[in-house]
PDB file of C-alpha atoms in Angstrom:
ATOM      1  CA  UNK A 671       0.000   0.000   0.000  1.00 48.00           C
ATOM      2  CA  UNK A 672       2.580   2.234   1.150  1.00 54.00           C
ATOM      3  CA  UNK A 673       5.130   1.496  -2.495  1.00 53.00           C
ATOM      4  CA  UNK A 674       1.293   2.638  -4.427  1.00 48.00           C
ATOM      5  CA  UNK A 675       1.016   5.749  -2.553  1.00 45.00           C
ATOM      6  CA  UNK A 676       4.599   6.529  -3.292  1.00 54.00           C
ATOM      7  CA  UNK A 677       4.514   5.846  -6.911  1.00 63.00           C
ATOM      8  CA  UNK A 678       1.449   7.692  -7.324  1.00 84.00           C
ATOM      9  CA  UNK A 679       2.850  11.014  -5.186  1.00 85.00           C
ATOM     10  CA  UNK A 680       6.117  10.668  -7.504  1.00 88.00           C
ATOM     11  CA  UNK A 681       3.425  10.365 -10.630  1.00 91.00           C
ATOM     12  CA  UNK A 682       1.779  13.706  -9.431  1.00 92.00           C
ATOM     13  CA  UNK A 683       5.027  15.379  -8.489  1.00 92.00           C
ATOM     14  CA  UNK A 684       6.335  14.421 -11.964  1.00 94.00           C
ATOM     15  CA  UNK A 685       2.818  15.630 -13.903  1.00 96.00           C
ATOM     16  CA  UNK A 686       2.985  19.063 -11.757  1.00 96.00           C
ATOM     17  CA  UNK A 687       6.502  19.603 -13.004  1.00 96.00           C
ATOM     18  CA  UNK A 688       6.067  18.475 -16.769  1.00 96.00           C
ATOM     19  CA  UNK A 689       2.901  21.236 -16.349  1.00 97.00           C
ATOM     20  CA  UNK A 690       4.863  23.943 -14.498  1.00 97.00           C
ATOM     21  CA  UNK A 691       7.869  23.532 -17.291  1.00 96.00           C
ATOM     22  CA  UNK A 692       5.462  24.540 -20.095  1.00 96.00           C
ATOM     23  CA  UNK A 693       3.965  27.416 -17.875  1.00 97.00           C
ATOM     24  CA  UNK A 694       6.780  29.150 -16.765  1.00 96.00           C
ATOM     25  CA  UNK A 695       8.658  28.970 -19.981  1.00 95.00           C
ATOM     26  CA  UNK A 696       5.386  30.164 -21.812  1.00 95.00           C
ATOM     27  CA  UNK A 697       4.626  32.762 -19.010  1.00 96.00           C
ATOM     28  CA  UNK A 698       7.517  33.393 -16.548  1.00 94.00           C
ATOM     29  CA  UNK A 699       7.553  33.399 -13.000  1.00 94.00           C
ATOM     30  CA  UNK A 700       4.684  35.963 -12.584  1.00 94.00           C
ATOM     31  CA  UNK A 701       2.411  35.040 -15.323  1.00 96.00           C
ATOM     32  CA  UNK A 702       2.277  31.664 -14.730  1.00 96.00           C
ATOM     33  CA  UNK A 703      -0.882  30.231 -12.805  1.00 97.00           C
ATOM     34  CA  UNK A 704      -0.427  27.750 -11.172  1.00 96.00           C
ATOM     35  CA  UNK A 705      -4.668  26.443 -11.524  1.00 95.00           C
ATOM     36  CA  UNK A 706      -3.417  26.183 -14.911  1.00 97.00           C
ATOM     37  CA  UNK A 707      -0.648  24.292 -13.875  1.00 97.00           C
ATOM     38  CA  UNK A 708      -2.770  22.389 -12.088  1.00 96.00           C
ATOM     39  CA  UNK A 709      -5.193  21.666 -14.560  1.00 96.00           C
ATOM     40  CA  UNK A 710      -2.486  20.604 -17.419  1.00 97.00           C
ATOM     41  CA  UNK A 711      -1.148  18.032 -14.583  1.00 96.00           C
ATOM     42  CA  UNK A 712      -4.795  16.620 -13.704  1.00 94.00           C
ATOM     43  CA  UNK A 713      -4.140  17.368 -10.281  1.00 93.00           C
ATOM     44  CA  UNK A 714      -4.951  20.407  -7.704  1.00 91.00           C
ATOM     45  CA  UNK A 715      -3.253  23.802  -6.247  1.00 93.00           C
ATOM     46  CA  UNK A 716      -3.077  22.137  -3.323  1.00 94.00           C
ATOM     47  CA  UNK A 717      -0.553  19.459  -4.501  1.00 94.00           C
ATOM     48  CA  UNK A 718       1.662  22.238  -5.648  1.00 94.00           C
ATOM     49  CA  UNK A 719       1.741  23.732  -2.114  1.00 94.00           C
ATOM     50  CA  UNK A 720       2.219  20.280  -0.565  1.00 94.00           C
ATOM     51  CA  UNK A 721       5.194  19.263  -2.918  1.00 95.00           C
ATOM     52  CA  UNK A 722       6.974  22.807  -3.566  1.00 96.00           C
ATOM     53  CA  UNK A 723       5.639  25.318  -0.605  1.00 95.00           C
ATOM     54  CA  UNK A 724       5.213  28.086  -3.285  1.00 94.00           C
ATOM     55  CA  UNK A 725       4.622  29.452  -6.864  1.00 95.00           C
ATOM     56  CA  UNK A 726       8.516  30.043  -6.633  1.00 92.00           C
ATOM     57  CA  UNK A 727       9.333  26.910  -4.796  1.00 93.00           C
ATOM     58  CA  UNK A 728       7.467  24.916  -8.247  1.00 96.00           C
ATOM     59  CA  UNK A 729       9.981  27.078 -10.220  1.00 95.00           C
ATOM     60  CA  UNK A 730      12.589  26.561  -8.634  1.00 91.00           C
ATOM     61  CA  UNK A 731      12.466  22.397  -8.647  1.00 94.00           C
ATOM     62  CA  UNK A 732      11.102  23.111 -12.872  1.00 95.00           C
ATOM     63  CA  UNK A 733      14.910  25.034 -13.003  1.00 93.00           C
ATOM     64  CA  UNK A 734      16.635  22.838 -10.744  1.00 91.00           C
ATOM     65  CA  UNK A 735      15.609  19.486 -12.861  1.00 94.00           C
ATOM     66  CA  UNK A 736      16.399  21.784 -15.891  1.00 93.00           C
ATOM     67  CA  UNK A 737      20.261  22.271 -14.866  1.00 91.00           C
ATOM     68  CA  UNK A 738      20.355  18.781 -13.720  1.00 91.00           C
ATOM     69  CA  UNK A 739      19.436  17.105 -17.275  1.00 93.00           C
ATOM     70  CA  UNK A 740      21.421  19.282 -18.381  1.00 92.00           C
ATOM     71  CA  UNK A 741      24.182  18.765 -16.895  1.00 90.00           C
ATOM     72  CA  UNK A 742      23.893  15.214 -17.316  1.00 92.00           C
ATOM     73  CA  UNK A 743      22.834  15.083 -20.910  1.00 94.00           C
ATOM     74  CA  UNK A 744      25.687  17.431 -22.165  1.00 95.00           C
ATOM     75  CA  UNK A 745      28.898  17.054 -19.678  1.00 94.00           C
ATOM     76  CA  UNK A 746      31.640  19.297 -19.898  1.00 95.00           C
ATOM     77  CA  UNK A 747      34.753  17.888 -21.814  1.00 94.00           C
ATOM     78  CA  UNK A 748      37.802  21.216 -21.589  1.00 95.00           C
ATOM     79  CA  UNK A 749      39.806  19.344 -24.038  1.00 95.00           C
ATOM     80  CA  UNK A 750      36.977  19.691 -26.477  1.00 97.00           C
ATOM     81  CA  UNK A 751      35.282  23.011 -25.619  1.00 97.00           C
ATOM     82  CA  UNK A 752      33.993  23.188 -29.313  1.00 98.00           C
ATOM     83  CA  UNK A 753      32.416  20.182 -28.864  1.00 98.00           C
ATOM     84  CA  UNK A 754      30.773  20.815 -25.584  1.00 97.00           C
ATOM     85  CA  UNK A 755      29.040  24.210 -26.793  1.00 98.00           C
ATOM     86  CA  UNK A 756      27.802  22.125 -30.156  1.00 98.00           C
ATOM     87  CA  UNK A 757      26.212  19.827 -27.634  1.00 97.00           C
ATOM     88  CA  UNK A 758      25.013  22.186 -25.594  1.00 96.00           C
ATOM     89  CA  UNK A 759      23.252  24.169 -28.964  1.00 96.00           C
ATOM     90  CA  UNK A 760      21.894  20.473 -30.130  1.00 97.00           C
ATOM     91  CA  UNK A 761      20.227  20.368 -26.374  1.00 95.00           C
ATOM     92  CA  UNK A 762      19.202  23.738 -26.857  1.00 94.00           C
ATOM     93  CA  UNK A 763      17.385  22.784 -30.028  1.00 94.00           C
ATOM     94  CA  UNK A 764      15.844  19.448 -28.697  1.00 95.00           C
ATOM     95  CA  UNK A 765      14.752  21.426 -25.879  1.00 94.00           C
ATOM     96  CA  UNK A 766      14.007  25.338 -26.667  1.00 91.00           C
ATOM     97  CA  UNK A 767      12.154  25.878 -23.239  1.00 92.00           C
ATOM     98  CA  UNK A 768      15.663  26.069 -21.534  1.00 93.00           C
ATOM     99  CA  UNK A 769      16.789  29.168 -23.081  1.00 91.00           C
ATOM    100  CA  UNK A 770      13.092  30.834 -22.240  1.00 92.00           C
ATOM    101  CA  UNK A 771      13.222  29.502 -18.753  1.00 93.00           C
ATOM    102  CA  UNK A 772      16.768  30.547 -18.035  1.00 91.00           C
ATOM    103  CA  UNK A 773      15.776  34.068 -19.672  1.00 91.00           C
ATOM    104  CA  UNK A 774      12.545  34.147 -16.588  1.00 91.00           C
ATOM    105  CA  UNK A 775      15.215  32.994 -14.402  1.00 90.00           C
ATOM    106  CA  UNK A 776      17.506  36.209 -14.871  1.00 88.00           C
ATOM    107  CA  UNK A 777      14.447  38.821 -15.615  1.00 89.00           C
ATOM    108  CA  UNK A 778      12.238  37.219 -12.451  1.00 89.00           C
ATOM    109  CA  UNK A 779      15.193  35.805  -9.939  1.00 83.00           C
ATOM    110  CA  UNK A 780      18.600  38.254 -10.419  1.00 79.00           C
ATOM    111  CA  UNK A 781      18.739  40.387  -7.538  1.00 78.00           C
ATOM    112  CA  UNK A 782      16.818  37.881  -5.007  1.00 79.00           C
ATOM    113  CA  UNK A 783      19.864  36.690  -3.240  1.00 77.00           C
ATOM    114  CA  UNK A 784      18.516  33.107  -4.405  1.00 75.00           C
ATOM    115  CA  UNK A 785      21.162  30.569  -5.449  1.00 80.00           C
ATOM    116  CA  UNK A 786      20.371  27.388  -6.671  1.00 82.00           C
ATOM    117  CA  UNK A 787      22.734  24.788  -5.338  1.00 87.00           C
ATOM    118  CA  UNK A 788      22.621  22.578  -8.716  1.00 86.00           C
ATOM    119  CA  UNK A 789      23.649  26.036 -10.574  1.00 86.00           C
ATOM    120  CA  UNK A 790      26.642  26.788  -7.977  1.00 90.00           C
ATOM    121  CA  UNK A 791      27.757  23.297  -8.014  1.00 92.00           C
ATOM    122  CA  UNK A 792      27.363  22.606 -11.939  1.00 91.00           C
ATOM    123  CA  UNK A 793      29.484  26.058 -12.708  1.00 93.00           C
ATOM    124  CA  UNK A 794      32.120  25.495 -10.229  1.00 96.00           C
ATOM    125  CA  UNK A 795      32.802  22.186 -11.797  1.00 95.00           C
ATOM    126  CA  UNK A 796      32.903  23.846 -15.106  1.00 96.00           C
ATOM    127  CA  UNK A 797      35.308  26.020 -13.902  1.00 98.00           C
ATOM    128  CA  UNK A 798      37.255  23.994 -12.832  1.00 98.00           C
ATOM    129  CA  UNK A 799      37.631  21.692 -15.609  1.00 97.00           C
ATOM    130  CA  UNK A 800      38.399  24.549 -17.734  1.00 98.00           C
ATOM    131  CA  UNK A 801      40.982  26.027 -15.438  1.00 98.00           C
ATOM    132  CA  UNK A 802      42.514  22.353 -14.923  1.00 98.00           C
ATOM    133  CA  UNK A 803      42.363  22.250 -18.779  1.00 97.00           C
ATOM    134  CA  UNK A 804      44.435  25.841 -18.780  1.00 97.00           C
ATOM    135  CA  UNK A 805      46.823  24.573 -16.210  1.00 97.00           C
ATOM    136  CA  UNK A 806      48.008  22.211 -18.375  1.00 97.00           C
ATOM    137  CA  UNK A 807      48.264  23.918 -21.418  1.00 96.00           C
ATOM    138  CA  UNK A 808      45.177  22.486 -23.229  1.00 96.00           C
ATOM    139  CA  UNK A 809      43.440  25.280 -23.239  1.00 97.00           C
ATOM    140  CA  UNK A 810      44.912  29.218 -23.459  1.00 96.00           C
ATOM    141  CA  UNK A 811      45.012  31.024 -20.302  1.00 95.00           C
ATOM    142  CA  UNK A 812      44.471  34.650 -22.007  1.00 95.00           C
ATOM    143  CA  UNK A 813      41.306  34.629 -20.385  1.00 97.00           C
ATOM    144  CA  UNK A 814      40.203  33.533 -16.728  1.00 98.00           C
ATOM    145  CA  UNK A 815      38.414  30.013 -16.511  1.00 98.00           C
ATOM    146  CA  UNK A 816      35.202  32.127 -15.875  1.00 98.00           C
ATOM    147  CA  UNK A 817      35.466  34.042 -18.633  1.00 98.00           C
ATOM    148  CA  UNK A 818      36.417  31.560 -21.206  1.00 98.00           C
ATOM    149  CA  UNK A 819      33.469  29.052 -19.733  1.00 97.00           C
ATOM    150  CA  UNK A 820      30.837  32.359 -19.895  1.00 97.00           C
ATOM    151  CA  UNK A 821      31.741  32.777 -23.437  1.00 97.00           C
ATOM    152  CA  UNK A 822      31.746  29.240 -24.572  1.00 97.00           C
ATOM    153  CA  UNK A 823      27.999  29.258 -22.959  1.00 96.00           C
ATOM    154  CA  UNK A 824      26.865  32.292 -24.430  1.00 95.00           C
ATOM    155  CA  UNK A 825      28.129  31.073 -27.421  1.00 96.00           C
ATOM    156  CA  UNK A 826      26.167  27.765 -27.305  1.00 96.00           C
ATOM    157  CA  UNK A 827      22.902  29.852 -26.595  1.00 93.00           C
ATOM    158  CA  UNK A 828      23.476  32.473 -28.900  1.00 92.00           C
ATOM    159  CA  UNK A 829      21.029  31.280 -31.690  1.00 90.00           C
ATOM    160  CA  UNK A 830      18.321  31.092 -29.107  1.00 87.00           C
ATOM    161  CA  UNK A 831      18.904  34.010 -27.902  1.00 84.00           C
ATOM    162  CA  UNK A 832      18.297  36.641 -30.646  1.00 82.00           C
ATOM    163  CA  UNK A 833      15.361  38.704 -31.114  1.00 82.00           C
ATOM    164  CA  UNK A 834      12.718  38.090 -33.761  1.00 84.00           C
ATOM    165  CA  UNK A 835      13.899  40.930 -36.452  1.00 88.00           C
ATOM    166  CA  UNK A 836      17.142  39.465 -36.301  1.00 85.00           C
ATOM    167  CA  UNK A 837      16.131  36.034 -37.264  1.00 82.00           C
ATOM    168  CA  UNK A 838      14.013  37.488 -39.888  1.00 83.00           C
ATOM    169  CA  UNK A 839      16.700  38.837 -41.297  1.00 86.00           C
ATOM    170  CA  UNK A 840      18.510  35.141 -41.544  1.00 82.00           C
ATOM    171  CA  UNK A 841      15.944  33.597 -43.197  1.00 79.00           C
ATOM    172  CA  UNK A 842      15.185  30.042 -42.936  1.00 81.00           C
ATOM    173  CA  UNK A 843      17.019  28.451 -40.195  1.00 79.00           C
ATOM    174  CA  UNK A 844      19.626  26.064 -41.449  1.00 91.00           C
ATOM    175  CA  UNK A 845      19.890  23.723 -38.056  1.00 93.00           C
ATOM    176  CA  UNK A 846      23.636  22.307 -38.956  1.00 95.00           C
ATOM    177  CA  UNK A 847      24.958  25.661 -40.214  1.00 94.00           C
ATOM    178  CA  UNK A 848      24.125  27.156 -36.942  1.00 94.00           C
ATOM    179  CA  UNK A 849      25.624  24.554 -34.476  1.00 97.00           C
ATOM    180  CA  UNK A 850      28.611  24.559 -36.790  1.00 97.00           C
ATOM    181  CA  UNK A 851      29.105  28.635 -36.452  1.00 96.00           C
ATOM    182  CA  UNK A 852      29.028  27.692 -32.868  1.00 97.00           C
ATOM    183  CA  UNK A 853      31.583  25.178 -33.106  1.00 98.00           C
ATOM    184  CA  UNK A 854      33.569  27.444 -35.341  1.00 98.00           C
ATOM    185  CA  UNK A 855      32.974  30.439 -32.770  1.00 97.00           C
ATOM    186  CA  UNK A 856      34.418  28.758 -29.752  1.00 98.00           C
ATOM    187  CA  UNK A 857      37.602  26.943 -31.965  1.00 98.00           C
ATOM    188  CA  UNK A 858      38.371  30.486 -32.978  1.00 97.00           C
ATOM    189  CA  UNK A 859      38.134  31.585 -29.685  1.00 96.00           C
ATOM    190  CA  UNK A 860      40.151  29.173 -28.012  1.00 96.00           C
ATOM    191  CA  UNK A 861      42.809  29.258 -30.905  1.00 94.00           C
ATOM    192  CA  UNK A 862      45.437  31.029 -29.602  1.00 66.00           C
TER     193      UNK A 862
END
């Protein structure tokens, strides 16, 4: 009885976040509703409470579960940074609500003195790879581990990232082209 209950609070738990994911990214932090939410995961406001304590707490776990498969899908190889940020655009494109929810996240969050633990962790792992990388000559040193990792993400996101006028004036997207420009980007950059 007890292993039914479980797997059924882990079903609902799992619905609610599929539903928030789609809100927030579609809505941000303060648009979303979470009786839609509710709705879209056939379950109640109540649940959302019970589970995540707030509208922010639900946001929070969506971003949190965002970083981690992430992380996880697209790991961080230094001695292939051009590689990692073409991996990180193809997750970008399998998955375009990251780049809308991590856009909420600095509009809705920055200045809240909130840090997500996965988010601290995840970067200072990064960094470290990337300074490790540095320290023994793999990768150029000309800028600081942080800086080289910022750019190599901003890189990877940069398609996502542009306004609508500015993909009008593209045209048609050409999927490969882009991730290679990435790739290209970030050789060029780490090129000495």
């Amino acid at each position: 009885m007890n292993a039914v209950m479980n797997r059924d609070a882990e079903a609902t738990r799992r619905r609610l976040l599929r539903a928030a994911t789609d809100e927030f990214a579609a809505y941000g932090i303060a648009g979303a509703r979470v009786d839609r939410i509710a709705a879209a995961a056939q379950s109640n406001k109540a649940q959302i409470y019970h589970y995540f304590g707030s509208k922010d707490g639900l946001f929070d776990a969506v971003f949190d579960a965002m970083c981690r498969e992430t992380v996880d899908e697209v790991p961080i190889d230094a001695a292939d940074l051009p590689g990692y940020a073409a991996r990180l655009f193809d997750s970008y494109e399998a998955r375009p609500w990251v780049q809308r929810l991590a856009t909420w996240y600095r509009l809705e969050r920055a200045g809240t003195g909130v840090m997500l633990t996965v988010v601290l962790e995840s970067n200072g792992m990064k960094i470290e790879a990337v300074a490790a990388a540095q320290r023994a000559g793999i990768l150029p040193d000309r800028f600081s581990a942080e800086e080289l990792l910022g750019l190599v993400l901003h890189l990877s996101g940069f398609w996502s990232a542009n306004i609508p006028e500015f993909e009008a004036s593209l045209g048609p997207a050409d999927v490969a082209r882009r991730r290679e420009v990435v790739r290209e980007a970030v050789a060029a950059l780490i090129a000495g």
